[in-house]
mmCIF file of C-alpha atoms in Angstrom:
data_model
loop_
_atom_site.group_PDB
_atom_site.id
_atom_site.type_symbol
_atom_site.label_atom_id
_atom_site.label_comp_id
_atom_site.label_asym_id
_atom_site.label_seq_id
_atom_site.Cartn_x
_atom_site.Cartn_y
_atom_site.Cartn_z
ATOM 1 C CA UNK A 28 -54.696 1.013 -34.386
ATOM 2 C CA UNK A 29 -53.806 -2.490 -34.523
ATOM 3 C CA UNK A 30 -56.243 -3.041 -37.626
ATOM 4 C CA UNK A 31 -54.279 -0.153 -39.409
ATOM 5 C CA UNK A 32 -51.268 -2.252 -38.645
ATOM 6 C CA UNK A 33 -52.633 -5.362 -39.916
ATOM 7 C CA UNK A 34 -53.476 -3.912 -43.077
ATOM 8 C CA UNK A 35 -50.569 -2.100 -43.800
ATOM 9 C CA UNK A 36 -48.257 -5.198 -42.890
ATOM 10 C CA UNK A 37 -49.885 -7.288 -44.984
ATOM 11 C CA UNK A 38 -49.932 -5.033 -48.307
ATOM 12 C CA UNK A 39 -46.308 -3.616 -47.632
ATOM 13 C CA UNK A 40 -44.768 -6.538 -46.812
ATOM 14 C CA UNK A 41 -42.856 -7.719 -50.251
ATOM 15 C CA UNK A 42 -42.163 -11.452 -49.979
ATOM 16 C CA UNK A 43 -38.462 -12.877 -50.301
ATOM 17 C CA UNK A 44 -38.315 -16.401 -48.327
ATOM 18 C CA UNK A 45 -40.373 -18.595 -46.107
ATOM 19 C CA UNK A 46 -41.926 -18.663 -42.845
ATOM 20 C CA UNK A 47 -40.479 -16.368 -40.172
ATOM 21 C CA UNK A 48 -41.379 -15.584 -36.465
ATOM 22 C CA UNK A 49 -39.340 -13.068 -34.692
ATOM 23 C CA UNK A 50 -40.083 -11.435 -31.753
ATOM 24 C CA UNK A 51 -40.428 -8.137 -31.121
ATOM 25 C CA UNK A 52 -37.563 -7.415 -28.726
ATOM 26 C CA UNK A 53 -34.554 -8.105 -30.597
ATOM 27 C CA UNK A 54 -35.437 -5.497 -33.171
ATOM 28 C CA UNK A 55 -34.974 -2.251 -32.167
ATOM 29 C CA UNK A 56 -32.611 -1.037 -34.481
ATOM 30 C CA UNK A 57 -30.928 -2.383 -37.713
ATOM 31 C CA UNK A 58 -27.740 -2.996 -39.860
ATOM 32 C CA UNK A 59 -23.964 -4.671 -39.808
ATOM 33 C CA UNK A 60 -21.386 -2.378 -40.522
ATOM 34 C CA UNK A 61 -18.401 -4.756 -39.536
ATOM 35 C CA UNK A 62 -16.945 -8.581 -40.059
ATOM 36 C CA UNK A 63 -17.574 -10.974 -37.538
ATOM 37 C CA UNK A 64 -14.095 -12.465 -35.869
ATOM 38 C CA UNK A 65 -15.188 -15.847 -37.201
ATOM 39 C CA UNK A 66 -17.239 -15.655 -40.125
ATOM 40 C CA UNK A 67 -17.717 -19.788 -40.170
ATOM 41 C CA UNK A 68 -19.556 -18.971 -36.839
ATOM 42 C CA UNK A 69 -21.194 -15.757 -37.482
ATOM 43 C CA UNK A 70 -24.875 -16.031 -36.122
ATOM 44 C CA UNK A 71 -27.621 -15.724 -38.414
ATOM 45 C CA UNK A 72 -28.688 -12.754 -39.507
ATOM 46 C CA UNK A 73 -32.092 -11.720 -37.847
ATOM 47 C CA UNK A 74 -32.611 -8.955 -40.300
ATOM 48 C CA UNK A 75 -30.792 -7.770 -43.749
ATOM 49 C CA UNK A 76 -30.691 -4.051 -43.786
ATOM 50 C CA UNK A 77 -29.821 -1.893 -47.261
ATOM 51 C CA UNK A 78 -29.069 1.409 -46.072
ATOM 52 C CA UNK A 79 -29.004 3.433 -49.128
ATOM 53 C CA UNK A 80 -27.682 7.279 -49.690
ATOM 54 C CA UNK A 81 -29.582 8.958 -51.674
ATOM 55 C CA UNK A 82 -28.724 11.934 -54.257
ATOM 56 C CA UNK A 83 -25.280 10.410 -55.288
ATOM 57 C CA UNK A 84 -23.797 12.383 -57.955
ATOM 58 C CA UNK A 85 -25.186 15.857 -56.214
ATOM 59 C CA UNK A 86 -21.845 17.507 -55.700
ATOM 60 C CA UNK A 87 -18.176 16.144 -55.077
ATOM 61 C CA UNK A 88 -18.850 17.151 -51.399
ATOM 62 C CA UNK A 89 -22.454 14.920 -50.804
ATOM 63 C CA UNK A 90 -19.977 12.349 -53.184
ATOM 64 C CA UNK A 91 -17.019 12.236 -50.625
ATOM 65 C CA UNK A 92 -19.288 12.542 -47.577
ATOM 66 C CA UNK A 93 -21.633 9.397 -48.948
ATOM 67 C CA UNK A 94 -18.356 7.337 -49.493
ATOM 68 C CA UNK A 95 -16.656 8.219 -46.478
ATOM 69 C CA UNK A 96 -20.479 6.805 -44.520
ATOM 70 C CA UNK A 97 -20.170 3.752 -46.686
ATOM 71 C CA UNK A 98 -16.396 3.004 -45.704
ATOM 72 C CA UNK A 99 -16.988 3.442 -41.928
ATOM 73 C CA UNK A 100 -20.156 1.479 -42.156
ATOM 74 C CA UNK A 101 -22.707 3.703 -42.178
ATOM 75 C CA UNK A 102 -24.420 3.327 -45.482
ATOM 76 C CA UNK A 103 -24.450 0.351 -47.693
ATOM 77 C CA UNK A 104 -25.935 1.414 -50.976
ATOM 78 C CA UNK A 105 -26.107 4.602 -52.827
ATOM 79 C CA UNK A 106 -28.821 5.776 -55.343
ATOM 80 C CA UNK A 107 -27.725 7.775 -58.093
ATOM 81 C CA UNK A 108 -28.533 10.992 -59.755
ATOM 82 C CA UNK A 109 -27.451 10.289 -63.440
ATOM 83 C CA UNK A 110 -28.615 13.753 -64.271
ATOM 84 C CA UNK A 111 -26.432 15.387 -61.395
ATOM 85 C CA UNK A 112 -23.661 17.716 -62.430
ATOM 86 C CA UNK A 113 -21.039 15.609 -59.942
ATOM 87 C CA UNK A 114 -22.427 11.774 -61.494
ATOM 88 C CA UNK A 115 -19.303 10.885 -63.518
ATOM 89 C CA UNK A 116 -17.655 11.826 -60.164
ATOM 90 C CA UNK A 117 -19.787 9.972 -58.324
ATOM 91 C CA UNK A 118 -19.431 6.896 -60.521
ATOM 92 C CA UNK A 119 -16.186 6.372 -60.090
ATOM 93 C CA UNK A 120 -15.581 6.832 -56.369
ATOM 94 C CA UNK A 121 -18.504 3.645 -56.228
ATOM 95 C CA UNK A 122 -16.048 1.862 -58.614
ATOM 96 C CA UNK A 123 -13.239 2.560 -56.955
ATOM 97 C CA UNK A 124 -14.668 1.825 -53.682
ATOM 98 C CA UNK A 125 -16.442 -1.016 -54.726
ATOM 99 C CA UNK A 126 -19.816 0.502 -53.405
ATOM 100 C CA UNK A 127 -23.088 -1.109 -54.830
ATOM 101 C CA UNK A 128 -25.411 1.028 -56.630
ATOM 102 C CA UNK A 129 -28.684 2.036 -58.194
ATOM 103 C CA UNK A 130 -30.758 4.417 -60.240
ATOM 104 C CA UNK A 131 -32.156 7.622 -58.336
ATOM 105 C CA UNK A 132 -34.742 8.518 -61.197
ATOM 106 C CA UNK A 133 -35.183 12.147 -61.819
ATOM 107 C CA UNK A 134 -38.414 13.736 -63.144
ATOM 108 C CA UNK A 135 -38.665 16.922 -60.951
ATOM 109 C CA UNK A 136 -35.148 18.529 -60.095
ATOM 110 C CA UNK A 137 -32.769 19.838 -62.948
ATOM 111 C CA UNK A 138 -32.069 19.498 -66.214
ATOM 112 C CA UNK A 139 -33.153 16.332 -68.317
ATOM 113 C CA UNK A 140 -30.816 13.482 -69.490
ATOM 114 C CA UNK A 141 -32.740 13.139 -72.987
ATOM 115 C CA UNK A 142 -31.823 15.311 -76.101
ATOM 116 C CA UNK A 143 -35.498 14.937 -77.829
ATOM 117 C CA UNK A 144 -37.480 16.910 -75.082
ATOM 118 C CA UNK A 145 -37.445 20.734 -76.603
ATOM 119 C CA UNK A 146 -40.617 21.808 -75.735
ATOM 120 C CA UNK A 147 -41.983 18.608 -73.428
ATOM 121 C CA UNK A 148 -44.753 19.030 -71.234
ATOM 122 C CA UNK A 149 -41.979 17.551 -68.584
ATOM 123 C CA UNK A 150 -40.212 21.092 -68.554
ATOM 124 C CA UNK A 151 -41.146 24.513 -67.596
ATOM 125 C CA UNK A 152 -40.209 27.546 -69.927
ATOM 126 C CA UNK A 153 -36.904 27.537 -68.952
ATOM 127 C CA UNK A 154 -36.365 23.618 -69.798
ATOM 128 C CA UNK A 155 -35.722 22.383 -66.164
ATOM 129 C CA UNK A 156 -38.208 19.818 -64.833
ATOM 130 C CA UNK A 157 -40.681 21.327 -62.845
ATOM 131 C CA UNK A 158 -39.664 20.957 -59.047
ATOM 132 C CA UNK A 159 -40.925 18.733 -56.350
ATOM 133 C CA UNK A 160 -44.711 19.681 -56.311
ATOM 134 C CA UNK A 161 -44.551 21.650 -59.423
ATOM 135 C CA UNK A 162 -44.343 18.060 -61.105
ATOM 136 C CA UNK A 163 -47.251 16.818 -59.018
ATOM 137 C CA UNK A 164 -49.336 20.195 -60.162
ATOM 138 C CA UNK A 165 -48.782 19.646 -63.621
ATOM 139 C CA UNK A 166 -49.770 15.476 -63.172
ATOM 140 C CA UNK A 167 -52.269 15.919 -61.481
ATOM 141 C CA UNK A 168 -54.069 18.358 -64.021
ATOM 142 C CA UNK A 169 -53.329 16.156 -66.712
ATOM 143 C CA UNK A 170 -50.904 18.063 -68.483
ATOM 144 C CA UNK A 171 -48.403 15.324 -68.808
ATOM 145 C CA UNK A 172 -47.453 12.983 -71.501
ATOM 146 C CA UNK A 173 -46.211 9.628 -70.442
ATOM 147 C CA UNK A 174 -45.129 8.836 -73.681
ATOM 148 C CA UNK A 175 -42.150 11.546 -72.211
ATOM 149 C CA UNK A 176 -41.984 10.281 -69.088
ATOM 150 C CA UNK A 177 -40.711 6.893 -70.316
ATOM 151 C CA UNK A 178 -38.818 8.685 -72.789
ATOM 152 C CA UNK A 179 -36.559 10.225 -69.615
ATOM 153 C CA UNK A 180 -37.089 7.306 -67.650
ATOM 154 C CA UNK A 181 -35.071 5.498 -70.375
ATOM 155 C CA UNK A 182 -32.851 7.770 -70.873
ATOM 156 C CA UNK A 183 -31.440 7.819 -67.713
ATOM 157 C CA UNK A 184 -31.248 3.921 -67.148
ATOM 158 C CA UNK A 185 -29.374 4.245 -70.602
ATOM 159 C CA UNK A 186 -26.938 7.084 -69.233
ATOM 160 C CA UNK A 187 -26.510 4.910 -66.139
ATOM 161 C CA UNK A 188 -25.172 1.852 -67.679
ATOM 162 C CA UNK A 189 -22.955 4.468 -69.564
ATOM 163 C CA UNK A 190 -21.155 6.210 -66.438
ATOM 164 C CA UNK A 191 -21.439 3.007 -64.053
ATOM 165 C CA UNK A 192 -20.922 -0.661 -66.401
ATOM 166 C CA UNK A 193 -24.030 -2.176 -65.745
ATOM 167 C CA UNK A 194 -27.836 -1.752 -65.783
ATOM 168 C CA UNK A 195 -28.696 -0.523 -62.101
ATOM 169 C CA UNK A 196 -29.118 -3.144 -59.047
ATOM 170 C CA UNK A 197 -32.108 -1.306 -58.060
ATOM 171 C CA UNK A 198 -34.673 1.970 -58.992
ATOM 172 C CA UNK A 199 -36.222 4.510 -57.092
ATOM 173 C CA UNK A 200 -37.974 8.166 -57.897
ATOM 174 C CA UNK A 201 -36.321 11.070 -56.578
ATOM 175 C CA UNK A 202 -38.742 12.830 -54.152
ATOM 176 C CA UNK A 203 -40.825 9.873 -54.504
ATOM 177 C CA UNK A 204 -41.949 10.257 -58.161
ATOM 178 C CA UNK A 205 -41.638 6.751 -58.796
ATOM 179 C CA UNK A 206 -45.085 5.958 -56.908
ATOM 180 C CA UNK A 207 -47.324 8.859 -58.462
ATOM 181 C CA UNK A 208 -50.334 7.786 -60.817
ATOM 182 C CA UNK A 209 -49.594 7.250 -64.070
ATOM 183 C CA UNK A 210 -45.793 7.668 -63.728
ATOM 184 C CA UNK A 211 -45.896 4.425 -61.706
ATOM 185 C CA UNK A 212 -47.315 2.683 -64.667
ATOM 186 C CA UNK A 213 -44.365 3.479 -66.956
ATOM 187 C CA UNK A 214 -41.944 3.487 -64.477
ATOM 188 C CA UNK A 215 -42.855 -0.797 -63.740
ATOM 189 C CA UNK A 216 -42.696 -1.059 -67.788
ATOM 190 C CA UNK A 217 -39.241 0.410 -67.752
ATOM 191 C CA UNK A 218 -37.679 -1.544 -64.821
ATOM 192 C CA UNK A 219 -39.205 -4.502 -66.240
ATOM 193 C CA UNK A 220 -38.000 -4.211 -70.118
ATOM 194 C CA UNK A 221 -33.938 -3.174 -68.467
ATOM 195 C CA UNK A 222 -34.549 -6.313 -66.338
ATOM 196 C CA UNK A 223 -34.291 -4.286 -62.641
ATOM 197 C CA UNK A 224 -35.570 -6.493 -60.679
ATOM 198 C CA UNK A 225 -35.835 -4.043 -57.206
ATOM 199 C CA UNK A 226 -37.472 -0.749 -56.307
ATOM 200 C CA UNK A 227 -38.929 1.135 -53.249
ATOM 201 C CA UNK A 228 -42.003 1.602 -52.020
ATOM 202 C CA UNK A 229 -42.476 4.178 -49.448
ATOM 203 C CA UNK A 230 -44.873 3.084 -47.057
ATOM 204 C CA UNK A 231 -43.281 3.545 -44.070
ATOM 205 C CA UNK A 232 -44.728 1.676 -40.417
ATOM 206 C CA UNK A 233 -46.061 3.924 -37.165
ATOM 207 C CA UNK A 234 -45.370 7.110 -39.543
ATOM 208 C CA UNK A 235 -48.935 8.788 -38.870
ATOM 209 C CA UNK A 236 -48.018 8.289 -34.971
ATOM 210 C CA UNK A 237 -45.112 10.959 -35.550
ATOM 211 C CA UNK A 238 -46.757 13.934 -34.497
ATOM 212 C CA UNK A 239 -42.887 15.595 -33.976
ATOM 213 C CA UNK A 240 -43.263 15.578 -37.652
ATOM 214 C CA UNK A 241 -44.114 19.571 -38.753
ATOM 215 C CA UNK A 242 -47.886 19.866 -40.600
ATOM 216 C CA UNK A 243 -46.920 20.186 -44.220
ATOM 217 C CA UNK A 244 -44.130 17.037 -43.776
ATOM 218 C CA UNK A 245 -47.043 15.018 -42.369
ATOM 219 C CA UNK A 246 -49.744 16.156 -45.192
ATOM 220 C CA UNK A 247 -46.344 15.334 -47.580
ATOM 221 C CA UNK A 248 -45.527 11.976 -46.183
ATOM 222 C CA UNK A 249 -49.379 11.178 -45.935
ATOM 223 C CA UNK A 250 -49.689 11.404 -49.928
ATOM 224 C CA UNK A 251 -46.235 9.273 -50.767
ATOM 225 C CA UNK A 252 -48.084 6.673 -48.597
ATOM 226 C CA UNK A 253 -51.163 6.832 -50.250
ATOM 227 C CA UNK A 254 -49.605 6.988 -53.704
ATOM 228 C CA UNK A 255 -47.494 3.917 -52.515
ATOM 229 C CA UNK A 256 -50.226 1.898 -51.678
ATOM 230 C CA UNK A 257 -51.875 2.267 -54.854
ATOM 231 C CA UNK A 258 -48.274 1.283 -56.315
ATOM 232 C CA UNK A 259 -48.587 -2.239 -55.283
ATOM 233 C CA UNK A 260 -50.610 -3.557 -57.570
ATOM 234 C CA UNK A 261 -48.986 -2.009 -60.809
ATOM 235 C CA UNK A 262 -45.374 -3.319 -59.016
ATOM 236 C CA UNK A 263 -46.512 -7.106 -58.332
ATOM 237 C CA UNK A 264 -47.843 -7.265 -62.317
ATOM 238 C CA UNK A 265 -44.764 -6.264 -63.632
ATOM 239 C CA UNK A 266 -43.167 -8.785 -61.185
ATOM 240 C CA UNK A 267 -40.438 -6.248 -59.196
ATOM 241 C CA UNK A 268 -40.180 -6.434 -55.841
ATOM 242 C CA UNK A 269 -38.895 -4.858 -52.885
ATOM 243 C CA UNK A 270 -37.871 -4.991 -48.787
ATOM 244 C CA UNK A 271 -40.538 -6.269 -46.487
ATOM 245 C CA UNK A 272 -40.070 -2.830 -44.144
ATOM 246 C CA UNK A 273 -39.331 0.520 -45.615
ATOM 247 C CA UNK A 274 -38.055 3.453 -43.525
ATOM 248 C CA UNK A 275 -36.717 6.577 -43.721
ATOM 249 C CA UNK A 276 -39.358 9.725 -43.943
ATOM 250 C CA UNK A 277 -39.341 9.885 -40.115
ATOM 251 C CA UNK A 278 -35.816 10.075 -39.349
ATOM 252 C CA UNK A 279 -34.401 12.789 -41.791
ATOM 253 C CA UNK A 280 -32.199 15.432 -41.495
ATOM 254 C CA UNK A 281 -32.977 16.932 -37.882
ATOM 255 C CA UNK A 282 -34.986 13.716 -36.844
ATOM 256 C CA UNK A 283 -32.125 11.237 -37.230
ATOM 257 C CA UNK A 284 -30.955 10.184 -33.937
ATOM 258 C CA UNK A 285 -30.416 6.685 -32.560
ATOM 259 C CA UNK A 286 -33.289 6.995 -29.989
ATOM 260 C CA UNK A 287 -35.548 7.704 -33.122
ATOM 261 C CA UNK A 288 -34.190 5.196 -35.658
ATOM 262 C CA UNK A 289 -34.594 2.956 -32.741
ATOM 263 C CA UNK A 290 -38.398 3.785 -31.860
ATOM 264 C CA UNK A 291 -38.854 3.607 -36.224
ATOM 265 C CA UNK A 292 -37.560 0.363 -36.170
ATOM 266 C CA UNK A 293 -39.205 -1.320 -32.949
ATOM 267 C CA UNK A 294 -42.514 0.333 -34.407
ATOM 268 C CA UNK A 295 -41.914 -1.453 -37.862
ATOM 269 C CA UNK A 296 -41.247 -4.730 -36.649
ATOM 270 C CA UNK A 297 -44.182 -4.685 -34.015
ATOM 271 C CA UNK A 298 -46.474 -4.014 -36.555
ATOM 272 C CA UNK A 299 -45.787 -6.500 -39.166
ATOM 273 C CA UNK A 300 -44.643 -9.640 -36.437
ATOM 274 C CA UNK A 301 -47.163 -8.830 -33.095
ATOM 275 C CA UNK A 302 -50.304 -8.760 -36.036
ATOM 276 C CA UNK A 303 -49.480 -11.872 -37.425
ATOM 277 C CA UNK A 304 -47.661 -11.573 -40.629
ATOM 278 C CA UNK A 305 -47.528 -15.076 -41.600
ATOM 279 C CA UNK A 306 -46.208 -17.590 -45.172
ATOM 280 C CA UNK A 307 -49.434 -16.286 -47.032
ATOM 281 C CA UNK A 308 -47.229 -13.602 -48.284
ATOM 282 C CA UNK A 309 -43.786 -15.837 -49.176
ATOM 283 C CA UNK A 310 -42.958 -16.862 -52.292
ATOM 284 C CA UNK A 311 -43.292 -20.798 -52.233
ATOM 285 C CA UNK A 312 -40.055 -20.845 -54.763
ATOM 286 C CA UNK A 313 -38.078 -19.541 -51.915
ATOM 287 C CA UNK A 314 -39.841 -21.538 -49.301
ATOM 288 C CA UNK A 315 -38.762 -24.866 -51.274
ATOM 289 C CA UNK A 316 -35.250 -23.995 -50.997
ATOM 290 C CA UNK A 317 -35.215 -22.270 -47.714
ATOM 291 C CA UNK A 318 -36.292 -23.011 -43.778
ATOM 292 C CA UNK A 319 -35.588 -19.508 -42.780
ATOM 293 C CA UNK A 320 -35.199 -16.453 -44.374
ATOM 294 C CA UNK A 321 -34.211 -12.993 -41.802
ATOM 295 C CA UNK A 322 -36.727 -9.578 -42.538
ATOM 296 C CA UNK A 323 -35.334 -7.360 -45.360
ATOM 297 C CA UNK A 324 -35.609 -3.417 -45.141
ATOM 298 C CA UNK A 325 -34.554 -0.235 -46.788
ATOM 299 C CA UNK A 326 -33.556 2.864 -44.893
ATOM 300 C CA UNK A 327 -33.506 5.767 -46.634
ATOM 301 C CA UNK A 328 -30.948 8.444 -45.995
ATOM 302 C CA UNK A 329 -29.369 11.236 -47.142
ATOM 303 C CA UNK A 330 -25.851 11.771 -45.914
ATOM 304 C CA UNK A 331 -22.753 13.853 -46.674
ATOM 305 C CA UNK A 332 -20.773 17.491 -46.286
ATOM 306 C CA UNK A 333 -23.078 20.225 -47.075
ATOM 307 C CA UNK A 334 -22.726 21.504 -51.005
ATOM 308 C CA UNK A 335 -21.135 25.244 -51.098
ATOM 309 C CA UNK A 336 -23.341 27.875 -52.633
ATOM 310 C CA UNK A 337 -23.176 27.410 -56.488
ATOM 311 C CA UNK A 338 -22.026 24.212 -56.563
ATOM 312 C CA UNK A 339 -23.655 21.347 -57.651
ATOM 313 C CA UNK A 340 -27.658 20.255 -58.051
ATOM 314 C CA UNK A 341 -29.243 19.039 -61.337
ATOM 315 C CA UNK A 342 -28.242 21.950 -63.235
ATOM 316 C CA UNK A 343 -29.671 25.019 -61.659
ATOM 317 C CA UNK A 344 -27.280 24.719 -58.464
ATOM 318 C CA UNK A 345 -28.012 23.456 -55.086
ATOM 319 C CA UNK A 346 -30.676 23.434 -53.324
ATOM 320 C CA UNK A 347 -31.353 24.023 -49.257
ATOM 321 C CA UNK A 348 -31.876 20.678 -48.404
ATOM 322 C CA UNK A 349 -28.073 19.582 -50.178
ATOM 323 C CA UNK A 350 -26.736 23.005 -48.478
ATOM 324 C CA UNK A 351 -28.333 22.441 -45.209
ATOM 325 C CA UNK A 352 -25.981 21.575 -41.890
ATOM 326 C CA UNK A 353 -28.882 17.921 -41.725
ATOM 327 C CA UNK A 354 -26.490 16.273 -44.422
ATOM 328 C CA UNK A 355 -23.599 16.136 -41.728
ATOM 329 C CA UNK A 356 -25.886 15.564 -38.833
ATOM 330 C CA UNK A 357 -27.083 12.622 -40.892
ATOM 331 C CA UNK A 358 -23.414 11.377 -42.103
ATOM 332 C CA UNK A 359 -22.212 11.540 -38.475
ATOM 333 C CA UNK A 360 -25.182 9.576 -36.664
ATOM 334 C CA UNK A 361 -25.105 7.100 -38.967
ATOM 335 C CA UNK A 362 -21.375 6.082 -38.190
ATOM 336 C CA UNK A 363 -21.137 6.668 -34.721
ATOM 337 C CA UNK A 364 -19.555 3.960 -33.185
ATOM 338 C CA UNK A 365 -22.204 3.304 -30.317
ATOM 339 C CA UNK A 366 -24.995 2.696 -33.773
ATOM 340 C CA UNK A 367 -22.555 0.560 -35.570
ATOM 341 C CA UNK A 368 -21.947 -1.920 -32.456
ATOM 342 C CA UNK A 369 -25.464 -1.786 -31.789
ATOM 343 C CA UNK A 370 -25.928 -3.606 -35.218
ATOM 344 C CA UNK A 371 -23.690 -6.337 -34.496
ATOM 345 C CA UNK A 372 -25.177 -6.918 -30.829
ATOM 346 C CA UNK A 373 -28.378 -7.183 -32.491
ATOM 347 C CA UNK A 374 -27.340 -9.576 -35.396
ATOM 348 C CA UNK A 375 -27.863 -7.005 -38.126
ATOM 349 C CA UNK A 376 -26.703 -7.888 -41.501
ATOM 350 C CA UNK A 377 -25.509 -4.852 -43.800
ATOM 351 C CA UNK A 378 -26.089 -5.579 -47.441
ATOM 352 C CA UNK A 379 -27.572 -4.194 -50.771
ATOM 353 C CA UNK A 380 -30.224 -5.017 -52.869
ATOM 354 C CA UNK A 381 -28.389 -7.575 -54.947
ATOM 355 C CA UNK A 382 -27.842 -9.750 -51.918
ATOM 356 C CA UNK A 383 -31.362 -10.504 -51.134
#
């Protein structure tokens, strides 16, 4: 096991300073939701945290229900659907509320953003994208044209800087698209010709341990790993980066609780520290200007109130996962007072992928 660790640590670890050595016991959970008394005496961060709620723009209920996590603490960051029938909604509460935000790309729920794709292979017969592993069918026998792909991709990064002001802080794939072959190819073009510096890559520490997981999650999970790995590489060339730790596809809906996001982030930070992570993976520009930078990490969530039957999705309604009761459970465990104290005990830091 501790060769798997090794191994993973050292290819999904993205660099962003200079030497670090923490130790294992202070990090057991992570993320600041509130001011210190003193900020000219606030400790230094051991860790920077982007918490970041996925599927904004779903519905005005997942809308209200992300903003109400972010003002309490909860959340930090919020992806967006452009292609969501709530997004101009949804792009104005993260004005208003001055919430940072990025691009939640959409191949495979919905209704495309782009006018020119009558007939694309990226649609089924009744022009919707093709689901979450109706997309990966269709791949995966070949029957895809990338040239469409980047046609969409760009499409939506131009609709974003429409409804929002600004080309997005950050770029991930909606049910993990991001990282599939081929689609990761286009998708590093892309971020790099808008200038987006940040995405996510979904490799996730101590997740094949999680046997509480159900069979087809695991098999699921398994193959966004896989597919993540082999991301890397195309990522790196195309110079984008991302968090050191990545988390999230073990503490969703049902599976969020503080005892779990505590064992998910003790597990992450044992494996990359205990095995030896050391400056062979930092960025000697940031190690000229820098004598300590914390760990960086994304956790992916997916709060809010439960869409109402017939309201919202991508265009043909919601779905069960934006319906189901998990969205609440999710909201309300991530602001529960005894979590958000717990981040400040543990010198946390809060923050989104523009403060890195």
């Amino acid at each position: 096991m501790r060769r798997y660790l090794k191994k993973f640590a050292l290819l999904a670890l993205q660099p962003f300073g200079p030497t670090f050595s923490l130790f294992v016991g202070v990090f057991c959970f992570q993320g600041l939701s509130l001011p210190w008394p003193d900020e000219e005496k606030m400790p230094q961060p051991k860790v920077k945290l982007v918490v970041t709620g996925d599927d904004f723009g779903y519905c005005e209920r997942r809308n209200q229900g992300i903003v109400d996590c972010f003002k309490t603490g909860g959340i930090s960051n919020v992806s967006l659907l452009v292609n969501a029938v709530s997004a101009e909604h949804a792009a104005e509460l993260a004005k208003r509320n001055h919430i940072p935000i990025g691009l939640h790309a959409n191949l495979s729920e919905g209704l495309p953003v782009s006018q020119d794709l009558k007939g694309s292979t990226l649609l089924n017969k009744d022009g919707f994208f093709h689901g979450k592993m109706g997309f990966r069918e269709v791949l995966q026998c070949g029957q895809l044209k990338m040239s469409e792909v980047e046609a969409e991709l760009r499409a939506q990064v131009n609709r974003f800087c429409e409804l929002v002001g600004h080309v997005p802080y950050h770029m991930d794939g909606h049910q993990h698209v991001h990282v599939l072959p081929e689609v990761r190819e286009v998708f590093a073009q892309v971020l790099s010709d808008f200038g987006i510096t940040y995405t996510r890559v979904p490799i996730e520490p101590g997740l094949k341990f999680c046997t509480f997981l159900p069979p087809h999650l695991r098999d699921f999970n398994e193959q966004v790993e896989k597919d993540a790995l082999e991301s890397i590489e195309v990522f790196h060339r195309y110079g984008i980066r991302w968090p050191d730790i990545y988390l999230g596809l073990s503490t969703m809906g049902k599976n969020m609780s503080v005892p779990n996001l505590k064992r998910a982030f003790g597990f992450t930070l044992e494996a990359s520290l205990d095995d030896g992570v050391t400056s062979s993976l930092i960025q000697s520009s940031d190690a000229a200007t820098d004598s300590y930078r914390p760990v960086t990490a994304e956790l992916m969530v997916h709060p809010g109130y439960p869409s109402q039957p017939h309201q919202g999705g991508c265009g043909e309604g919601p779905d069960d996962f934006s319906q189901s009761a998990d969205r609440l459970h999710e909201l309300n465990t991530l602001r529960d007072p005894f979590v958000l104290n717990y981040y400040r005990q543990q010198r946390i830091h809060l923050c989104a992928f523009k403060d890195f």
